[in-house]
Short mmCIF file of C-alpha atoms in Angstrom, two decimals:
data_model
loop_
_atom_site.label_atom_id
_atom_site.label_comp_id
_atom_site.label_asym_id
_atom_site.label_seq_id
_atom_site.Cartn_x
_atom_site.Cartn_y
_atom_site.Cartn_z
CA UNK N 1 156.69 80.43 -145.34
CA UNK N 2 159.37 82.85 -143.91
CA UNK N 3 160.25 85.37 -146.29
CA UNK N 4 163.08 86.99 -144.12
CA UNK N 5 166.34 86.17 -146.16
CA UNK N 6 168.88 88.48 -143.30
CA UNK N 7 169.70 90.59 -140.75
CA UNK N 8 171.84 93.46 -140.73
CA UNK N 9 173.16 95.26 -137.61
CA UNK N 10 174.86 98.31 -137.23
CA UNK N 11 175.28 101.77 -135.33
CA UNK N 12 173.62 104.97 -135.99
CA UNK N 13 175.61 107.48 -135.13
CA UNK N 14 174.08 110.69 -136.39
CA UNK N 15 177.83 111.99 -137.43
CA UNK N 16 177.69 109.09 -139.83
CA UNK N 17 175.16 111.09 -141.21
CA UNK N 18 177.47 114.00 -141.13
CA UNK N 19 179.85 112.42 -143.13
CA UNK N 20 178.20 110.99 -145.75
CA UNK N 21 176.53 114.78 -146.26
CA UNK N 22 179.88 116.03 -146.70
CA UNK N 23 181.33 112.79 -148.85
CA UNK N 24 184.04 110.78 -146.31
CA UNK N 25 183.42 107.32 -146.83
CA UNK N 26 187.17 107.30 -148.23
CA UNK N 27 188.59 109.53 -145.25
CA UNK N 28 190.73 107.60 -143.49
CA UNK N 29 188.65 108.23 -140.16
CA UNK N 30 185.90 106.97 -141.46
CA UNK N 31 187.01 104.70 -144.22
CA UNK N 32 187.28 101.49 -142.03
CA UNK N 33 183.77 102.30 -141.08
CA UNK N 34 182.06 102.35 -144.32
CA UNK N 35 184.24 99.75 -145.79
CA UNK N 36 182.36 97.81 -143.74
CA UNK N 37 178.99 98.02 -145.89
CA UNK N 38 180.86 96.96 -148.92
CA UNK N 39 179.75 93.31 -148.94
CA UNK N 40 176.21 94.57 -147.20
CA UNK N 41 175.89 96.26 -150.86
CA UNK N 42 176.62 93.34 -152.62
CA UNK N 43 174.07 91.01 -150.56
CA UNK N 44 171.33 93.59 -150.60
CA UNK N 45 172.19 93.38 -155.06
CA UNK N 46 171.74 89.98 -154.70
CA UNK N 47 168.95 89.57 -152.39
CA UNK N 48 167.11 92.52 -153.39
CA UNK N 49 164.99 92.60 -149.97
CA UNK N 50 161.16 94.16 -150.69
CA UNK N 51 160.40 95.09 -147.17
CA UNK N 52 163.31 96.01 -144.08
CA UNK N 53 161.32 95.60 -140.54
CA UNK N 54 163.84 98.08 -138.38
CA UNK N 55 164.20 97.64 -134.98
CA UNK N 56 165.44 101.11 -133.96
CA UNK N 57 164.80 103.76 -130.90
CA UNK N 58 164.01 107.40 -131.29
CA UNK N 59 166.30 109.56 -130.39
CA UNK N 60 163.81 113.09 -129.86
CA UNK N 61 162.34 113.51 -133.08
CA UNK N 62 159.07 111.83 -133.56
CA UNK N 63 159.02 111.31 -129.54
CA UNK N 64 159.03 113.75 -126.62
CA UNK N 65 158.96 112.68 -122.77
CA UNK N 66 155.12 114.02 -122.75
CA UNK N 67 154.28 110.72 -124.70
CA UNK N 68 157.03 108.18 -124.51
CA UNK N 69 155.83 104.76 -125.92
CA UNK N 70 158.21 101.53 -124.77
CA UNK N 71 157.44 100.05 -128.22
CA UNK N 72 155.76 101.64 -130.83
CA UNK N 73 155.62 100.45 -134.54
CA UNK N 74 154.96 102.32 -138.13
CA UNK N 75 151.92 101.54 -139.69
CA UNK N 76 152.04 104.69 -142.38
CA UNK N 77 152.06 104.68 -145.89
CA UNK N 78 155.47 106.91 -146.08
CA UNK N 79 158.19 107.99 -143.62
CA UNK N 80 160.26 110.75 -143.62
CA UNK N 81 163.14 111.80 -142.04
CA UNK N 82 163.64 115.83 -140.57
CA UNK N 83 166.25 118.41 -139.09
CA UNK N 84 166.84 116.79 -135.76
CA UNK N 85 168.45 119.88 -134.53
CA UNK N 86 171.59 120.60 -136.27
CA UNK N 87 170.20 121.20 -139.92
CA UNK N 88 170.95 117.74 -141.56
CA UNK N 89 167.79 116.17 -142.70
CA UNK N 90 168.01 113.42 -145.75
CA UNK N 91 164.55 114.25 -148.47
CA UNK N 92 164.38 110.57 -149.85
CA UNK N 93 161.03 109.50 -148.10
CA UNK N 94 160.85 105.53 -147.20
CA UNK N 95 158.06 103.89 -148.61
CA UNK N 96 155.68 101.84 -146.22
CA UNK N 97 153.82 98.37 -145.94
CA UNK N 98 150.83 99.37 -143.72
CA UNK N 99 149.06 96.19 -144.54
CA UNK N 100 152.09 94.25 -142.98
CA UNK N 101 152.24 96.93 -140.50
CA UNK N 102 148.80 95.59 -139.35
CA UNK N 103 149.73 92.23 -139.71
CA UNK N 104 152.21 92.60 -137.28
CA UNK N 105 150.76 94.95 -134.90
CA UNK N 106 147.86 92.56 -134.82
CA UNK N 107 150.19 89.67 -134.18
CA UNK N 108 151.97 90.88 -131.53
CA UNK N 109 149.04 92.54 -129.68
CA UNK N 110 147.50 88.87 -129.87
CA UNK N 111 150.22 87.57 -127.99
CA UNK N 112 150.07 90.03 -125.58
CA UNK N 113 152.12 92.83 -126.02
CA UNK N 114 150.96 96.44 -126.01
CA UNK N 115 152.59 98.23 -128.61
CA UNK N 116 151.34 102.16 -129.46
CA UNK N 117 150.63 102.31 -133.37
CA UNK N 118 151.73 105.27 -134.98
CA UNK N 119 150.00 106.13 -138.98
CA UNK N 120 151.82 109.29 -138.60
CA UNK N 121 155.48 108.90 -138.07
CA UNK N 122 158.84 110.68 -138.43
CA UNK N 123 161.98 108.38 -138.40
CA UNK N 124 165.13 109.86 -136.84
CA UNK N 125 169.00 109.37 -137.95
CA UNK N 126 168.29 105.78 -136.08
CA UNK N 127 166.47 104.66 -139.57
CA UNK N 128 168.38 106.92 -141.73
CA UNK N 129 171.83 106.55 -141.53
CA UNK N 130 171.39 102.43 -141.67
CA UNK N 131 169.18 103.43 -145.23
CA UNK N 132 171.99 105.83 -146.64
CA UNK N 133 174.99 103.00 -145.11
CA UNK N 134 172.87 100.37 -146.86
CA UNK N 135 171.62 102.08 -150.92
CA UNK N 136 174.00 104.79 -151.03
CA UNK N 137 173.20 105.57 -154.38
CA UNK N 138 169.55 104.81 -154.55
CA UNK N 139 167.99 107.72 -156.46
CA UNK N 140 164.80 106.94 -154.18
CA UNK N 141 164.57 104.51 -151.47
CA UNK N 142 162.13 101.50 -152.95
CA UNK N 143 162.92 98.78 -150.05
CA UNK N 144 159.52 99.34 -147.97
CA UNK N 145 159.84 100.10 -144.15
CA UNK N 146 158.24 99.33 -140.88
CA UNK N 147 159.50 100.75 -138.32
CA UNK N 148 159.65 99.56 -134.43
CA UNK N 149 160.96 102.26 -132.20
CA UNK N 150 161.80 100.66 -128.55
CA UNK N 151 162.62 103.42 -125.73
CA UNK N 152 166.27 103.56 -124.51
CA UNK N 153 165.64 106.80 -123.20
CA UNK N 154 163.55 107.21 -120.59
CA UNK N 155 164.24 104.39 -117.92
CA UNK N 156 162.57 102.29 -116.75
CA UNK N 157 163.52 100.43 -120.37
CA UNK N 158 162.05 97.24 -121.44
CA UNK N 159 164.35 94.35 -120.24
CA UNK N 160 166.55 92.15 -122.78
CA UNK N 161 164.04 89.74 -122.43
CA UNK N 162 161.25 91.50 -123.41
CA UNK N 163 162.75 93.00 -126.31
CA UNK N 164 164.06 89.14 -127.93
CA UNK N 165 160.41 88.44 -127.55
CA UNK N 166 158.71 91.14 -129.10
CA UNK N 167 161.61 90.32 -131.75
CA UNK N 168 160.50 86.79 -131.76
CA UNK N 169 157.03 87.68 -132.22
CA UNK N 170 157.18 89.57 -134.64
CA UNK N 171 159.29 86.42 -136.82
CA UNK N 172 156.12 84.72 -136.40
CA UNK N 173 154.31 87.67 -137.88
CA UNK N 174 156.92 87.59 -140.84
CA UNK N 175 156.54 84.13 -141.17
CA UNK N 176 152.57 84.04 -141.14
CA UNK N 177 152.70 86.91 -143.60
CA UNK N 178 150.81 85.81 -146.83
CA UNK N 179 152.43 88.80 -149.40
CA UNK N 180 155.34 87.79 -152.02
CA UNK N 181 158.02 90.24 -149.76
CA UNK N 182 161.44 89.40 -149.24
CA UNK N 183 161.95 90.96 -145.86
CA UNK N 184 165.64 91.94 -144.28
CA UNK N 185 165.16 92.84 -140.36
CA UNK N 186 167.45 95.66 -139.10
CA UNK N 187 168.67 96.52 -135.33
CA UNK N 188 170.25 99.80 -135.28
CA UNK N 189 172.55 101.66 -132.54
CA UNK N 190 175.15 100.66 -130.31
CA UNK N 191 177.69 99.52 -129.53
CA UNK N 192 179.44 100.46 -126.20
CA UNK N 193 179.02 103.96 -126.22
CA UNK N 194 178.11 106.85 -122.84
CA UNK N 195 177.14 110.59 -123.96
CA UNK N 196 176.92 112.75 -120.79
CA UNK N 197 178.04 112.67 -117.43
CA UNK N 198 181.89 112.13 -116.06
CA UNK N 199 181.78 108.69 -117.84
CA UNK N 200 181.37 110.09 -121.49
CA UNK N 201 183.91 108.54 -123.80
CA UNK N 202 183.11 105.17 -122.10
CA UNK N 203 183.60 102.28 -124.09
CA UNK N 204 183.76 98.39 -123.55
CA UNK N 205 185.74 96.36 -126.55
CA UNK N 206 185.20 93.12 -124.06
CA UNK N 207 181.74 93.80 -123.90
CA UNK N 208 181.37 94.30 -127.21
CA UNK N 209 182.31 91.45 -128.51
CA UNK N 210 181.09 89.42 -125.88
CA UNK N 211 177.80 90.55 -127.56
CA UNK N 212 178.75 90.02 -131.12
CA UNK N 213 180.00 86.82 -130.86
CA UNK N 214 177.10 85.73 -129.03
CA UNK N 215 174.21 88.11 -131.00
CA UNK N 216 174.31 85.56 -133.48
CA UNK N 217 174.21 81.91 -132.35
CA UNK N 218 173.11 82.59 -128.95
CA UNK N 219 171.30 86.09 -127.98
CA UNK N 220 169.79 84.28 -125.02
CA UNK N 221 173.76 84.81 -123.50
CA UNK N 222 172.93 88.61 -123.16
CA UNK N 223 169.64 87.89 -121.19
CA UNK N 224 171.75 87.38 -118.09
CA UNK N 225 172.43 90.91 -117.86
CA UNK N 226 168.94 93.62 -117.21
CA UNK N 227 168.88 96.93 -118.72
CA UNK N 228 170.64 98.44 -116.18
CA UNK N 229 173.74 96.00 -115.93
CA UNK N 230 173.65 96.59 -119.88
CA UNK N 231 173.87 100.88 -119.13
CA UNK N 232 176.99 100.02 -116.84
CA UNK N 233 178.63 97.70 -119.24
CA UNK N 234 178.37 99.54 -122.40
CA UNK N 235 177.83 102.65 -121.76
CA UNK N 236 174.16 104.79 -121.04
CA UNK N 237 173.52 104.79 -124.80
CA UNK N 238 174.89 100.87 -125.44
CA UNK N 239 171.88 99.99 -124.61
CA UNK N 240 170.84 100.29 -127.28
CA UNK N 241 171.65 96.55 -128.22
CA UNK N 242 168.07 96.25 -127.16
CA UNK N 243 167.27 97.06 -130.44
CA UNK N 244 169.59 94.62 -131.91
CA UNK N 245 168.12 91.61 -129.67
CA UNK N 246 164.72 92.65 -131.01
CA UNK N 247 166.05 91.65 -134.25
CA UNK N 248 167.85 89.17 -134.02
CA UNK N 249 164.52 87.26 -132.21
CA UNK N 250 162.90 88.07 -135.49
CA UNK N 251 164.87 85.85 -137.48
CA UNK N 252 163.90 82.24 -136.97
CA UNK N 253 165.53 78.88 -137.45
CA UNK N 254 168.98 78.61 -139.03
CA UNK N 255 171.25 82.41 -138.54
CA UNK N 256 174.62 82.15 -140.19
CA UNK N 257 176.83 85.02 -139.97
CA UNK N 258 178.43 86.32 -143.31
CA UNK N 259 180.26 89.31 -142.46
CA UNK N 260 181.50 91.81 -138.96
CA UNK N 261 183.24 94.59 -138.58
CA UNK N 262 184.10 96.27 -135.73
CA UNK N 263 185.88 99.78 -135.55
CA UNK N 264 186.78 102.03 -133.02
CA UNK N 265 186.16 105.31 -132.36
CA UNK N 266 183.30 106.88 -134.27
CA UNK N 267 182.91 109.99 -132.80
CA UNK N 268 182.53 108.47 -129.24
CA UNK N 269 180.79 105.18 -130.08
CA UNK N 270 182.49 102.05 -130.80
CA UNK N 271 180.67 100.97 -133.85
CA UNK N 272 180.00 98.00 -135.38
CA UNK N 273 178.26 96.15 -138.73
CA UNK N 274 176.59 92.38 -138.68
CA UNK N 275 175.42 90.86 -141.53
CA UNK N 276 173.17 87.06 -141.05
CA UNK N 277 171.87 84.98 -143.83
CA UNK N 278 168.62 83.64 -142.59
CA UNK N 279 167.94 81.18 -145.13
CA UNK N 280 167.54 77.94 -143.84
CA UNK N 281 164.01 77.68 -141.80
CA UNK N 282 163.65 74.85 -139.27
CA UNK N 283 159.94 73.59 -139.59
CA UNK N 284 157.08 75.21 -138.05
CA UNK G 1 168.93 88.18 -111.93
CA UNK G 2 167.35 91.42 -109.38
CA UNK G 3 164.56 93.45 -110.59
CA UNK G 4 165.70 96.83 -110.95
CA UNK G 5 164.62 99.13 -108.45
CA UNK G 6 162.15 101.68 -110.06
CA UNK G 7 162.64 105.35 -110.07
CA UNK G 8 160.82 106.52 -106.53
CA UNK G 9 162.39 103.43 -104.64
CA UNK G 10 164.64 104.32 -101.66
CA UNK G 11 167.70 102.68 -103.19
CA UNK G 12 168.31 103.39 -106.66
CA UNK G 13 170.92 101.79 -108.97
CA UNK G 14 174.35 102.80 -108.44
CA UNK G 15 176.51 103.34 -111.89
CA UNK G 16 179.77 105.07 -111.76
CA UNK G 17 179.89 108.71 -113.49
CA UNK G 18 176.51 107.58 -114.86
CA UNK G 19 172.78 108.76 -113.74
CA UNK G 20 170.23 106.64 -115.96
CA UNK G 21 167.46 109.21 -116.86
CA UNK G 22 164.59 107.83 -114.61
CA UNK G 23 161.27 109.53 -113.94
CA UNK G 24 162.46 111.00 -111.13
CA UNK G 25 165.12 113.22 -114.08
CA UNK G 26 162.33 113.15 -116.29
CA UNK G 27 160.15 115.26 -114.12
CA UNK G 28 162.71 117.54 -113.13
CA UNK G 29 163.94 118.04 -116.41
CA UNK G 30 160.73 118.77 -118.41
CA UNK G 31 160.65 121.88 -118.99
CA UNK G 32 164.41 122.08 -119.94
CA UNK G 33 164.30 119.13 -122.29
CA UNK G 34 161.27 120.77 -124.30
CA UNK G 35 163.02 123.55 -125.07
CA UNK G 36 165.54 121.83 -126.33
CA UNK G 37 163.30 119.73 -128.53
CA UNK G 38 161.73 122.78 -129.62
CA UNK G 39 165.22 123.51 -131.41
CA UNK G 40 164.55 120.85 -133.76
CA UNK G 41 162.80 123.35 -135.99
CA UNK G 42 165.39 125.52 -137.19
CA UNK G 43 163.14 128.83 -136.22
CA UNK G 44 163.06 128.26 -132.61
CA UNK G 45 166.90 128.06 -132.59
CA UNK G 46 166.97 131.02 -134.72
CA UNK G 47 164.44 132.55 -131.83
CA UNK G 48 166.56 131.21 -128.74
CA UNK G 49 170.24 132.89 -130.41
CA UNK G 50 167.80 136.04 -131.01
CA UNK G 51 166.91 135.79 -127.11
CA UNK G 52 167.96 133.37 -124.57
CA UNK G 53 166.37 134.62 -121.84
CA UNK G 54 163.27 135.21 -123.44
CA UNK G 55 163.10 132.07 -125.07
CA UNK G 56 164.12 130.00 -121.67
CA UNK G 57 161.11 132.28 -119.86
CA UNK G 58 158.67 130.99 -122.25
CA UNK G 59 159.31 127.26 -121.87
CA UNK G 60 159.48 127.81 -117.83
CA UNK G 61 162.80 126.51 -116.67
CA UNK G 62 163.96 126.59 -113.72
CA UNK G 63 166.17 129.17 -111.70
CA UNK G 64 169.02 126.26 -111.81
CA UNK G 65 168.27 125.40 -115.45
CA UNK G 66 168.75 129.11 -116.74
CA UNK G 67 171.52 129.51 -114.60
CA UNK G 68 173.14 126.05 -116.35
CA UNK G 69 172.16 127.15 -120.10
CA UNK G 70 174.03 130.93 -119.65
CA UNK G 71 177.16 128.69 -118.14
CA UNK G 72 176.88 126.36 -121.19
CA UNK G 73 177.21 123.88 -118.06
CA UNK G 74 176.49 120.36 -119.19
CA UNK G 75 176.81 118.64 -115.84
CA UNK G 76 174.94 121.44 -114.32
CA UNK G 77 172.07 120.79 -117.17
CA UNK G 78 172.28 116.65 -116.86
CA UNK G 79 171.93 117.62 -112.87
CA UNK G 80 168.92 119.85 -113.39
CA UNK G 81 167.23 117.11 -115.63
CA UNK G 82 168.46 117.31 -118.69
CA UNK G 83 168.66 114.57 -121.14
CA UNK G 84 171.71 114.17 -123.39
CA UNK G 85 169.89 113.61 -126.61
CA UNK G 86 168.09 116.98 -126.02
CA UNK G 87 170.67 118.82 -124.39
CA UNK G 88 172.80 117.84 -127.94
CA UNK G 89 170.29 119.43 -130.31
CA UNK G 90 170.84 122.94 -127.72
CA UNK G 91 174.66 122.38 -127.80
CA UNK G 92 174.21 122.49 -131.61
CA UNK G 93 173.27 125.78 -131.62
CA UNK G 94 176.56 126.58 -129.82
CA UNK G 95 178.33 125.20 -132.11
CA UNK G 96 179.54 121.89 -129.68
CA UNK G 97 179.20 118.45 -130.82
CA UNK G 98 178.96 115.16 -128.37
CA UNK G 99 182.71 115.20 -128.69
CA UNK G 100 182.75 118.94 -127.25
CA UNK G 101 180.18 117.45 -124.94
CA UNK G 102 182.23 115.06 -123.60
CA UNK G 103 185.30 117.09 -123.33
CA UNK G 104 183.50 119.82 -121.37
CA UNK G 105 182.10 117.16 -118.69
CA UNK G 106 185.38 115.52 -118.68
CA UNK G 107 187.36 118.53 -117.63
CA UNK G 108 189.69 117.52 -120.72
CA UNK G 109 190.72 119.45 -123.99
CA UNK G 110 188.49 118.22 -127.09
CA UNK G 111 191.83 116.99 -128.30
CA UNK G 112 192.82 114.98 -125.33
CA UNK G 113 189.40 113.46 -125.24
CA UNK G 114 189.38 112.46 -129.31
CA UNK G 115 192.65 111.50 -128.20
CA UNK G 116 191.15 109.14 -125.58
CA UNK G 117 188.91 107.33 -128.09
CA UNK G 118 191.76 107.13 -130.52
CA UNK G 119 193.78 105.43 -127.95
CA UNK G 120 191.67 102.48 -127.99
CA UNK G 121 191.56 102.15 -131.37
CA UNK G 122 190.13 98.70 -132.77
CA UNK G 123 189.09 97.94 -136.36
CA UNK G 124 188.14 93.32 -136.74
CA UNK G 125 186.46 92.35 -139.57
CA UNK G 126 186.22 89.11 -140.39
CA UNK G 127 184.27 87.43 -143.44
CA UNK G 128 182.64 83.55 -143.95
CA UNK G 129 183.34 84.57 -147.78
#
């Protein structure tokens, strides 16, 4: 039986971070941002998700370019986040599921993909800032994580295609899972956004919601386009929709969308917030 | 659908204003970029504001890396193999943000280039409740 009851999709930008350190949600730069996880908070009440399998990359924190893994998943008791740099670092450590960890590193490596296992782990603002978006006020974090970091740094990146499947692989995993766990999956970063070079500021609305109206009811619609197209569409760091397609292939059988919001700028990303009900199940 | 050409192939992707960091910029950038990932500890940036040059010496850049760091010269750093999510934690200790960033390697003002952004200002929601 398939325990995962959603999916929730949004960016990461580590001045999100920023902002809620400093209290902004009601500033009216970053109000129609955060406005967006009002309904999120009253899903996760109601849902009350055990477990949140988050598809995110690492940003230069846990990973340097001596060692870069193209997917790598959590398999550690605890997480924590750390300073990545400017002096922000959030002290609520995430709780892990290493026996589902397993589970799903076993699955996946069983159907052939090669995934580096990590029982030592830091998570960057990629896994943070969707936690403090998601249970603001949680005095401790009790919604269990594994982690799946996929490289959108260091090209060559894993195509579209690859990453829907690993996402799709690791539903089956989910759905083979024997433990009570109501799981949410999470795919963190984007969208259209470019950092460095004479295209910084870059952004793509089209683009954008080209991919959120088709994330959704058909992700197979962005597997026209290889992970270089996506760099010159949305931007070096869009990307990272990668991580959203992994996902979005982990939720299987009926995906109804129940909220989007879409707001730009954030600092120089155009950012964006999915919620899916995965409820309905078609049969095995 | 083409495969991508890899990194060492003769004819390499061509994206406007954009260089995707390939192994060929991930070579020539190494020593640069781990210095800058030392900074996440916040004693190595206190060591690097203590003494640049010292500190650049140790993690072996390059002539045209040092000479990019003292000229707090972002395209000169992407050019000499630095990676933006690296090269941000150094610009941190500056003071600069990705917003500065992009300013400085935009040849703008920081507020013509929030300016920019703001111009294509967007907020949709929409809601199946």
């Amino acid at each position: 039986m398939n325990k995962v009851v959603g999916g929730i999709f949004t960016s990461h930008v580590p001045g999100i971070g920023g902002a809620i350190a400093k209290g902004l949600q009601q500033d009216p730069y970053w109000k129609p941002f955060f406005d967006g996880f009002l309904p999120i908070h009253d899903w996760l009440a109601r849902e009350k998700p055990d477990v949140a399998v988050v598809f995110y990359n690492d940003h230069g924190l846990n990973f340097f370019l001596d060692k870069m893994p193209t997917f790598a998943i959590g398999a550690a008791s605890e997480y924590r986040h750390e300073d990545e740099g400017w002096g922000i670092a959030f002290n609520k450590p995430y709780p892990g599921i290493p026996e589902l960890s397993w589970h799903i590193i076993e699955t996946v490596v069983a159907n052939e993909f090669d995934p580096v296992t990590c029982q030592a782990m830091l998570v960057d603002h990629a896994v943070a800032v969707p936690y403090e978006l998601c249970w603001p006020d949680a005095p401790e974090f009790t919604t269990k994580l594994v982690p799946i970091a996929i490289n959108t740094v260091q090209h060559p990146l894993p195509s579209p295609k690859r990453c829907l499947e690993l996402g799709r692989t690791v539903g089956h995993a989910l759905a083979s899972w024997q433990g009570p766990e109501k799981i949410v999956v999470m795919g963190t970063g984007g969208l259209s956004h470019q950092l460095e070079g004479k295209r910084a500021g870059f952004l793509n609305k089209e683009f954008d919601h080209f991919c959120m109206d088709n994330i959704g009811p058909n992700p197979e619609a962005l597997l026209k386009y290889d992970s270089l197209d996506i760099v010159e569409l949305a931007g070096s760091q869009g990307v990272e929709i990668l991580n959203w397609l992994a996902a979005r292939g982990a939720m299987q059988g009926k995906v109804v969308e129940l909220e989007a919001n879409y707001h730009v700028p954030i600092s120089n990303t155009a950012a964006a917030t999915m919620l899916f009900e995965n409820r309905e199940k078609v049969a095995a | 659908m083409n495969a991508s050409p890899g990194a060492m192939s003769a004819a390499k992707r061509q994206i406007d204003g954009t260089e995707p960091f390939d192994g060929e910029l991930a070579m020539r950038g190494y020593a640069l970029n781990a210095m800058c990932f030392s900074f996440n500890q916040g004693e190595n940036r206190e060591a690097f504001a203590r003494d640049e040059e010292g500190y650049m010496a140790k993690f072996g850049l390059s002539e045209q890396q040092k000479q990019a760091v003292r000229e707090r010269d972002v395209l000169a750093m992407l050019d000499a193999g630095g990676n933006v999510y690296y090269l941000a934690k150094l610009a941190g200790i500056f003071g600069l943000n990705v917003q500065d960033l992009g300013a400085l390697q935009t040849g703008v003002s920081l507020d013509e280039f929030k300016a920019a952004l703001l111009a294509q200002g967007e907020t949709q929601r929409r809601s199946a409740a």
